[in-house]
Coordinates of C-alpha atoms in Angstrom, one line a residue:
X1428 CA 147.6 9.2 223.7
X1429 CA 145.7 11.1 225.7
X1430 CA 143.5 8.6 228.4
X1431 CA 140.2 10.5 226.8
X1432 CA 141.3 9.6 223.6
X1433 CA 141.7 6.0 224.7
X1434 CA 138.4 6.0 226.5
X1435 CA 136.5 6.9 223.6
X1436 CA 137.6 6.5 220.3
X1437 CA 137.4 2.8 220.8
X1438 CA 133.8 3.4 221.2
X1439 CA 133.7 6.0 218.4
X1440 CA 134.8 3.4 216.2
X1441 CA 132.5 0.8 217.3
X1442 CA 129.7 2.9 216.9
X1443 CA 130.1 4.1 213.3
X1444 CA 131.1 0.1 212.2
X1445 CA 127.5 -1.1 213.8
X1446 CA 125.9 2.4 212.0
X1447 CA 127.6 1.6 208.7
X1448 CA 126.6 -2.7 209.1
X1449 CA 123.2 -1.4 210.3
X1450 CA 123.2 0.5 207.1
X1451 CA 123.8 -2.1 204.7
X1452 CA 121.6 -4.7 205.8
X1453 CA 118.9 -2.6 206.1
X1454 CA 119.6 -1.7 202.9
X1455 CA 119.3 -5.5 201.7
X1456 CA 116.4 -6.7 203.5
X1457 CA 114.6 -3.3 201.8
X1458 CA 115.8 -4.2 198.8
X1459 CA 115.3 -8.2 198.9
X1460 CA 111.8 -7.1 200.5
X1461 CA 110.9 -4.8 197.8
X1462 CA 112.1 -7.4 194.7
X1463 CA 109.9 -10.4 196.5
X1464 CA 107.0 -7.8 196.8
X1465 CA 107.4 -6.9 193.3
X1466 CA 107.4 -10.5 192.0
X1467 CA 104.8 -11.9 194.3
X1468 CA 102.1 -9.3 193.3
X1469 CA 103.4 -9.3 189.2
X1470 CA 102.6 -13.3 189.1
X1471 CA 99.3 -13.1 190.6
X1472 CA 98.3 -10.3 188.5
X1473 CA 100.3 -11.5 185.0
X1474 CA 98.0 -15.1 185.9
X1475 CA 94.7 -13.2 186.6
X1476 CA 94.9 -11.9 183.0
X1477 CA 96.2 -14.4 180.9
X1478 CA 93.3 -16.8 182.2
X1479 CA 90.9 -14.1 181.4
X1480 CA 92.8 -13.2 178.0
X1481 CA 94.7 -15.8 176.4
X1482 CA 94.0 -19.1 175.0
X1483 CA 96.2 -22.1 173.1
X1484 CA 95.5 -21.0 170.2
X1485 CA 97.1 -17.5 170.4
X1486 CA 100.1 -19.0 171.3
X1487 CA 99.7 -21.3 168.2
X1488 CA 99.1 -18.4 165.3
X1489 CA 100.6 -15.3 166.9
X1490 CA 99.7 -13.4 163.6
X1491 CA 95.9 -14.6 163.6
X1492 CA 93.9 -10.9 164.2
X1493 CA 92.3 -12.6 167.3
X1494 CA 95.8 -13.2 169.6
X1495 CA 96.9 -9.7 168.4
X1496 CA 93.8 -8.8 170.6
X1497 CA 93.7 -10.7 172.8
X1498 CA 98.1 -9.7 173.6
X1499 CA 96.9 -6.0 173.6
X1500 CA 94.2 -6.7 176.2
X1501 CA 96.2 -8.7 178.1
X1502 CA 99.3 -6.3 177.7
X1503 CA 96.4 -3.2 179.0
X1504 CA 95.4 -5.4 181.7
X1505 CA 98.7 -5.4 183.0
X1506 CA 99.7 -1.8 182.1
X1507 CA 97.2 -1.2 184.5
X1508 CA 98.7 -2.5 187.4
X1509 CA 102.3 -1.7 186.7
X1510 CA 104.5 0.5 184.6
X1511 CA 106.8 -2.3 183.3
X1512 CA 106.7 -3.0 180.1
X1513 CA 106.2 -6.6 178.6
X1514 CA 107.0 -9.0 176.6
X1515 CA 105.5 -12.1 175.3
X1516 CA 107.5 -15.3 174.2
X1517 CA 106.6 -18.3 173.3
X1518 CA 107.8 -21.8 174.0
X1519 CA 110.6 -21.5 171.5
X1520 CA 112.2 -19.1 173.6
X1521 CA 110.9 -16.3 170.4
X1522 CA 109.2 -12.9 171.2
X1523 CA 105.4 -13.1 169.7
X1524 CA 104.0 -10.0 171.3
X1525 CA 105.6 -6.5 172.2
X1526 CA 105.2 -3.4 172.8
X1527 CA 107.7 -3.0 170.7
X1528 CA 107.5 -4.4 166.8
X1529 CA 111.2 -4.0 165.9
X1530 CA 112.1 -6.3 168.4
X1531 CA 109.0 -9.4 167.6
X1532 CA 110.3 -12.6 166.3
X1533 CA 113.6 -11.9 167.9
X1534 CA 115.1 -15.1 170.0
X1535 CA 116.1 -15.6 173.3
X1536 CA 119.9 -14.9 173.9
X1537 CA 120.5 -16.7 176.8
X1538 CA 118.0 -14.7 179.3
X1539 CA 118.6 -15.1 183.0
X1540 CA 115.4 -16.7 184.5
X1541 CA 113.4 -17.1 180.6
X1542 CA 115.1 -20.7 180.0
X1543 CA 114.4 -21.8 183.5
X1544 CA 110.6 -20.2 183.2
X1545 CA 109.9 -22.1 180.6
X1546 CA 111.6 -25.6 181.7
X1547 CA 110.2 -25.6 185.0
X1548 CA 106.9 -23.8 184.9
X1549 CA 108.4 -21.8 187.7
X1550 CA 108.4 -18.5 188.4
X1551 CA 111.7 -16.6 188.0
X1552 CA 113.6 -13.5 188.3
X1553 CA 116.0 -11.6 187.2
X1554 CA 117.7 -8.3 188.7
X1555 CA 120.4 -5.9 186.3
X1556 CA 121.8 -2.7 186.9
X1557 CA 121.5 -1.1 183.3
X1558 CA 118.5 -1.6 181.3
X1559 CA 120.1 -4.0 178.0
X1560 CA 117.6 -3.6 175.7
X1561 CA 117.5 0.4 175.9
X1562 CA 121.5 1.3 177.2
X1563 CA 121.1 5.0 176.5
X1564 CA 117.7 5.0 179.2
X1565 CA 119.0 7.2 181.7
X1566 CA 119.8 4.9 185.1
X1567 CA 117.4 5.5 187.6
X1568 CA 118.3 2.4 189.7
X1569 CA 118.4 -1.6 189.4
X1570 CA 115.6 -2.9 186.5
X1571 CA 113.0 -6.3 187.8
X1572 CA 112.8 -8.8 184.8
X1573 CA 109.9 -11.0 186.1
X1574 CA 109.7 -14.4 183.8
X1575 CA 105.8 -16.1 184.1
X1576 CA 105.1 -19.4 182.5
X1577 CA 102.2 -19.1 180.9
X1578 CA 99.8 -22.9 180.4
X1579 CA 97.3 -24.3 178.1
X1580 CA 96.1 -27.5 178.1
X1581 CA 98.7 -28.9 180.9
X1582 CA 101.2 -27.6 178.8
X1583 CA 104.3 -24.6 178.8
X1584 CA 102.7 -22.8 175.9
X1585 CA 105.1 -19.5 176.6
X1586 CA 105.8 -16.8 179.0
X1587 CA 105.6 -13.0 179.7
X1588 CA 108.3 -11.3 181.0
X1589 CA 107.7 -8.0 182.9
X1590 CA 110.7 -5.4 182.7
X1591 CA 110.1 -3.0 185.5
X1592 CA 112.1 -0.2 187.1
X1593 CA 112.4 -1.5 190.6
X1594 CA 115.3 1.5 191.5
X1595 CA 112.2 4.0 190.4
X1596 CA 110.5 2.7 193.8
X1597 CA 113.7 1.2 195.5
X1598 CA 116.4 4.8 195.2
X1599 CA 112.7 6.9 197.2
X1600 CA 113.7 4.2 199.8
X1601 CA 117.1 4.1 200.1
X1602 CA 116.9 8.2 200.5
X1603 CA 115.2 7.4 203.5
X1604 CA 117.2 4.7 204.7
X1605 CA 120.5 7.2 204.3
X1606 CA 118.6 10.0 205.3
X1607 CA 117.8 8.0 208.6
X1608 CA 121.4 7.0 209.0
X1609 CA 122.6 10.5 208.6
X1610 CA 120.3 10.9 211.4
X1611 CA 121.8 8.2 213.3
X1612 CA 125.2 9.7 212.4
X1613 CA 124.7 13.3 212.9
X1614 CA 123.0 11.9 216.4
X1615 CA 125.3 9.8 216.9
X1616 CA 128.3 12.8 217.2
X1617 CA 126.2 14.9 219.4
X1618 CA 126.3 12.0 221.9
X1619 CA 130.4 11.6 221.5
X1620 CA 130.2 15.5 221.9
X1621 CA 128.4 15.4 225.3
X1622 CA 130.5 12.4 226.6
X1623 CA 133.5 14.3 225.3
X1624 CA 132.4 17.1 227.5
X1625 CA 131.3 14.9 230.0
X1626 CA 134.8 12.8 230.0
X1627 CA 136.3 16.1 230.3
X1628 CA 134.3 17.8 233.9
X1629 CA 134.5 13.4 235.1
X1630 CA 137.7 12.3 234.2
X1631 CA 140.3 14.7 232.5
X1632 CA 140.0 17.6 235.3
X1633 CA 140.6 15.4 238.1
X1634 CA 143.4 13.8 236.8
X1635 CA 144.9 17.1 235.4
X1636 CA 144.7 17.9 239.7
X1637 CA 146.4 14.5 240.3
X1638 CA 148.9 14.9 238.3
X1639 CA 149.3 19.3 239.4
X1640 CA 149.1 17.4 243.2
X1641 CA 151.8 14.4 242.4
X1642 CA 153.8 16.7 241.2
X1643 CA 154.4 19.5 243.9
X1644 CA 154.8 15.9 246.3
X1645 CA 157.6 15.4 243.7
X1646 CA 159.1 18.4 244.5
X1647 CA 159.3 18.0 248.2
X1648 CA 155.6 20.5 248.6
X1649 CA 154.2 18.1 251.6
X1650 CA 151.3 20.8 251.8
X1651 CA 149.6 20.2 248.8
X1652 CA 146.0 19.3 248.8
X1653 CA 144.1 17.7 246.5
X1654 CA 140.8 18.9 245.9
X1655 CA 138.8 16.4 244.3
X1656 CA 134.8 16.4 245.6
X1657 CA 133.0 13.7 244.3
X1658 CA 131.2 10.4 245.3
X1659 CA 133.3 7.7 243.6
X1660 CA 136.5 6.2 242.8
X1661 CA 138.2 9.3 242.2
X1662 CA 137.1 11.4 245.3
X1663 CA 138.5 7.7 247.8
X1664 CA 141.6 8.4 245.2
X1665 CA 142.0 12.0 246.5
X1666 CA 141.4 11.2 249.7
X1667 CA 144.1 8.4 249.7
X1668 CA 146.6 10.7 248.3
X1669 CA 145.6 13.6 250.7
X1670 CA 146.5 11.0 253.2
X1671 CA 149.6 10.0 251.7
X1672 CA 150.7 13.8 252.1
X1673 CA 150.4 13.6 255.4
X1674 CA 152.1 11.2 256.3
X1675 CA 155.3 12.3 254.2
X1676 CA 154.8 15.5 255.4
X1677 CA 155.1 13.5 259.0
X1678 CA 158.0 11.7 258.2
X1679 CA 160.0 14.5 256.7
X1680 CA 159.3 16.6 259.9
X1681 CA 160.2 13.3 261.8
X1682 CA 163.4 13.2 259.6
X1683 CA 164.6 16.5 260.3
X1684 CA 164.0 16.7 263.8
X1685 CA 166.5 13.6 264.4
X1686 CA 168.6 14.9 261.8
X1687 CA 168.8 18.6 263.7
X1688 CA 169.5 16.7 267.0
X1689 CA 171.9 14.4 265.7
X1690 CA 173.8 17.3 264.3
X1691 CA 173.6 19.3 267.4
X1692 CA 174.3 16.5 269.7
X1693 CA 178.0 15.9 267.1
X1694 CA 178.8 19.1 267.2
X1695 CA 179.5 19.4 270.8
X1696 CA 181.9 15.9 270.7
X1697 CA 183.4 17.3 267.5
X1698 CA 184.2 20.6 269.6
X1699 CA 185.9 19.0 272.2
X1700 CA 187.8 16.5 270.3
X1701 CA 189.0 19.6 268.2
X1702 CA 189.9 21.4 271.2
X1703 CA 191.9 18.8 273.0
X1704 CA 194.0 18.1 269.4
X1705 CA 194.7 21.8 269.1
X1706 CA 195.8 21.8 273.1
X1707 CA 198.0 18.8 272.3
X1708 CA 199.8 20.2 269.6
X1709 CA 200.3 23.6 271.4
X1710 CA 201.7 21.8 274.4
X1711 CA 205.6 21.6 274.0
X1712 CA 206.2 20.0 276.8
X1713 CA 204.2 17.1 275.6
X1714 CA 206.9 14.5 273.9
X1715 CA 205.1 13.1 271.1
X1716 CA 207.4 11.5 268.3
X1717 CA 207.2 12.5 264.8
X1718 CA 204.5 9.6 263.6
X1719 CA 202.3 10.5 266.6
X1720 CA 202.0 14.2 265.4
X1721 CA 201.7 12.8 261.8
X1722 CA 198.9 10.3 263.8
X1723 CA 197.1 13.5 265.5
X1724 CA 197.0 15.8 261.4
X1725 CA 195.2 13.1 259.9
X1726 CA 192.7 13.2 263.2
X1727 CA 192.4 16.7 262.7
X1728 CA 191.6 16.9 259.5
X1729 CA 188.7 14.2 260.2
X1730 CA 187.8 16.0 262.6
X1731 CA 187.5 19.3 260.4
X1732 CA 185.7 16.9 257.9
X1733 CA 183.1 15.4 260.5
X1734 CA 182.5 19.5 261.3
X1735 CA 182.0 20.6 258.1
X1736 CA 179.4 17.9 257.6
X1737 CA 177.7 18.6 261.0
X1738 CA 177.1 22.1 260.4
X1739 CA 176.0 21.1 256.3
X1740 CA 173.4 18.5 258.0
X1741 CA 171.6 21.1 260.6
X1742 CA 172.4 23.7 257.5
X1743 CA 169.7 21.5 255.8
X1744 CA 167.9 20.5 258.7
X1745 CA 166.8 24.3 258.9
X1746 CA 166.3 24.8 255.6
X1747 CA 164.0 21.7 255.1
X1748 CA 162.2 23.1 258.3
X1749 CA 161.7 26.1 257.2
X1750 CA 164.2 27.9 259.8
X1751 CA 166.8 28.9 257.4
X1752 CA 166.9 32.6 258.6
X1753 CA 168.5 35.5 256.3
X1754 CA 168.2 39.2 257.3
X1755 CA 169.0 40.8 254.0
X1756 CA 170.2 43.9 253.8
X1757 CA 172.2 46.6 251.5
X1758 CA 175.8 45.2 251.2
X1759 CA 179.2 45.6 249.1
X1760 CA 179.6 42.1 246.5
X1761 CA 183.2 43.6 245.7
X1762 CA 184.0 43.0 249.7
X1763 CA 182.7 39.5 250.3
X1764 CA 184.6 38.8 247.3
X1765 CA 187.7 39.5 247.5
X1766 CA 188.1 38.7 251.7
X1767 CA 186.6 35.0 250.0
X1768 CA 189.5 34.8 247.5
X1769 CA 192.3 35.9 249.9
X1770 CA 190.3 33.1 252.5
X1771 CA 190.9 30.2 249.2
X1772 CA 193.9 31.6 248.4
X1773 CA 196.4 28.6 250.4
X1774 CA 194.0 26.0 248.7
X1775 CA 194.1 27.2 245.4
X1776 CA 198.3 28.4 245.4
X1777 CA 198.8 24.2 246.4
X1778 CA 197.3 23.3 243.4
X1779 CA 199.4 25.9 241.4
X1780 CA 195.9 27.5 240.2
X1781 CA 195.2 31.9 239.8
X1782 CA 192.3 33.3 241.0
X1783 CA 191.3 36.4 238.9
X1784 CA 188.7 38.5 240.0
X1785 CA 187.6 41.0 237.2
X1786 CA 186.2 43.8 239.4
X1787 CA 184.3 47.2 237.6
X1788 CA 185.3 50.7 238.5
X1789 CA 182.0 50.8 240.5
X1790 CA 180.1 47.3 241.6
X1791 CA 176.4 48.2 242.6
X1792 CA 175.7 46.8 246.0
X1793 CA 173.0 43.9 245.9
X1794 CA 170.2 43.0 249.0
X1795 CA 171.8 40.1 250.7
X1796 CA 172.9 39.0 254.4
X1797 CA 177.0 39.1 254.4
X1798 CA 177.0 36.1 256.2
X1799 CA 174.7 34.1 254.2
X1800 CA 176.6 35.4 251.1
X1801 CA 179.9 34.9 251.9
X1802 CA 178.8 30.7 252.7
X1803 CA 178.0 31.0 249.1
X1804 CA 180.9 32.6 247.3
X1805 CA 183.3 30.8 249.8
X1806 CA 181.4 26.9 248.7
X1807 CA 181.3 28.2 244.9
X1808 CA 185.2 29.2 245.0
X1809 CA 186.1 26.3 246.8
X1810 CA 184.3 23.7 244.6
X1811 CA 186.1 25.5 241.6
X1812 CA 189.4 25.1 243.2
X1813 CA 188.2 21.6 244.2
X1814 CA 187.3 20.3 240.7
X1815 CA 189.8 22.5 238.4
X1816 CA 193.3 20.4 237.4
X1817 CA 196.3 21.5 238.0
X1818 CA 197.6 25.2 236.7
X1819 CA 194.8 26.1 235.6
X1820 CA 192.8 30.1 235.9
X1821 CA 189.5 30.7 237.6
X1822 CA 187.7 33.4 237.7
X1823 CA 185.0 35.6 239.0
X1824 CA 183.6 38.8 237.3
X1825 CA 179.7 40.0 237.2
X1826 CA 177.4 41.4 234.6
X1827 CA 174.2 44.2 235.0
X1828 CA 170.9 42.4 234.3
X1829 CA 167.6 43.3 234.4
X1830 CA 167.8 45.6 238.1
X1831 CA 169.9 42.6 239.3
X1832 CA 174.0 41.9 239.7
X1833 CA 175.1 38.5 238.3
X1834 CA 178.6 37.0 239.7
X1835 CA 180.1 34.0 238.2
X1836 CA 182.9 31.7 239.2
X1837 CA 184.3 30.5 236.1
X1838 CA 186.6 26.9 236.3
X1839 CA 188.5 25.0 233.9
X1840 CA 187.9 21.9 235.8
X1841 CA 186.8 19.0 235.0
X1842 CA 183.0 19.5 233.7
X1843 CA 179.3 18.6 234.6
X1844 CA 178.6 14.9 232.1
X1845 CA 175.1 16.4 230.6
X1846 CA 173.3 13.5 232.1
X1847 CA 174.2 14.7 235.7
X1848 CA 173.6 18.2 235.0
X1849 CA 169.7 17.7 236.3
X1850 CA 170.6 16.8 239.9
X1851 CA 173.6 19.4 240.3
X1852 CA 171.3 21.3 243.1
X1853 CA 169.9 18.1 245.1
X1854 CA 170.9 16.8 248.9
X1855 CA 173.3 14.9 248.6
X1856 CA 174.5 14.4 244.9
X1857 CA 178.0 13.7 244.0
X1858 CA 179.2 13.0 240.3
X1859 CA 179.7 9.5 239.5
X1860 CA 183.1 10.1 237.8
X1861 CA 186.1 9.1 239.0
X1862 CA 188.1 11.9 239.0
X1863 CA 185.3 13.3 241.4
X1864 CA 184.1 10.2 243.3
X1865 CA 188.1 10.4 244.9
X1866 CA 187.4 13.8 246.2
X1867 CA 186.4 14.4 249.8
X1868 CA 182.7 16.3 249.9
X1869 CA 179.2 15.7 251.5
X1870 CA 177.0 16.4 248.2
X1871 CA 175.2 19.2 250.4
X1872 CA 177.1 22.6 248.9
X1873 CA 175.1 23.5 246.2
X1874 CA 171.9 22.5 248.0
X1875 CA 172.3 24.8 250.9
X1876 CA 174.2 27.3 248.1
X1877 CA 170.4 27.3 246.3
X1878 CA 168.6 27.4 249.3
X1879 CA 170.3 30.8 250.7
X1880 CA 170.0 32.6 247.2
X1881 CA 166.5 32.1 247.1
X1882 CA 165.9 33.1 250.4
X1883 CA 167.9 36.1 249.6
X1884 CA 165.4 36.6 246.6
X1885 CA 168.1 35.2 244.1
X1886 CA 168.6 33.0 241.3
X1887 CA 171.4 30.8 240.9
X1888 CA 172.0 28.1 237.7
X1889 CA 175.1 27.4 235.9
X1890 CA 176.5 25.8 232.6
X1891 CA 178.7 23.3 232.0
X1892 CA 180.3 21.1 229.8
X1893 CA 182.5 17.7 229.8
X1894 CA 185.6 18.8 229.9
X1895 CA 185.4 22.5 229.4
X1896 CA 184.6 23.5 232.5
X1897 CA 181.7 25.3 234.6
X1898 CA 180.8 28.8 235.2
X1899 CA 178.0 29.0 237.9
X1900 CA 176.1 32.3 238.3
X1901 CA 174.0 33.7 240.7
X1902 CA 171.5 37.2 241.1
X1903 CA 170.8 39.4 243.4
X1904 CA 168.9 42.6 243.5
X1905 CA 170.5 45.9 243.7
X1906 CA 170.2 47.7 246.7

């Protein structure tokens, strides 16, 4: 997951959770406050109008004309202050007055709140989600049943039920709360968008620059610069990384200088040793035993390997110091290949390996440094012979592709394991397989070949399968 998402997602989740919690809490607080206000206001109104209009005789004989008149006046007084429906119950839990004449005389069916009001003489209320008396009524919200006991001569004479559609008042307020939440959510989303944009500028863009810089340094470009101009931790990191790159560049320069000087100093004594060995071998007067001559041959081979190593180290030092010079001019590619094949013939014949050059009738000249091209071809062909088993074949052939001449060297050798193929052109890389590990080599030839081909404005690549041989190819522009 990207860093910016790791930073923002937890905050977004927290804000959303907080908004949901605040919305739920605000809704419940508003609902409870509305119920309490409605309850106390209704209690005060009922008690006032009951004292003014109702008496003990009304509850004792609710069918009398006076009781009917008093109940109507009481109900009318309550209705002036509320749109609720009023029902009057006696102390036995029976309806003695209602605007619905069909329910007069019915008893309570365990109505929550009614019995409690009659028994304790304390007002109570009950909230219901639908109108049980009018189930076909359109549901506009919650209903509030308020039960207020009426006393006469110090005794509970009955109770007044006020059945109000509290949702009619609550829903508009809830709608306002919901609209406020919507505004908060939209505002939060806008804030998150702004934070995302700011994070892109402050965090993501500098991090991308750091990633590009690290990639460049990893590939060996110690001249790379990280340009982050800010007076915060990111700016300090930029300065530190630039100092690190400068230090690595200096170390690289010192290493190249050491390798160049060491290689150069080694070349002279190696040349002297090889020269004296040649003189000893050519001296017919020297009385050397057969065993001594065998020792000298081994010394000469070791000297040759040391000489090749010194030459390779010098090439690497020149390449990394930017002093690996090439002089590109039109070059007869086929003649160079024939010459290299002739040079490698002795080594190939020792392993009974045939080298075939599939030479077309006409091979275009290429833009290359002839001496450097010989180095590349000699390295590729010698590797093909070295890493191929006996009694196999090597083929050299060409292709014309997009204004270039592609030259390939294909062998039937051991092949390169897939896990090692990404390191083939690196310095000092040698395969870890036993067959290759036991063979002499420095691991610098392919690195130098790649440097030389690229210096000649070409490309080099390979394809290989373990146990199925390897094909190295390089492309050079036509002259």
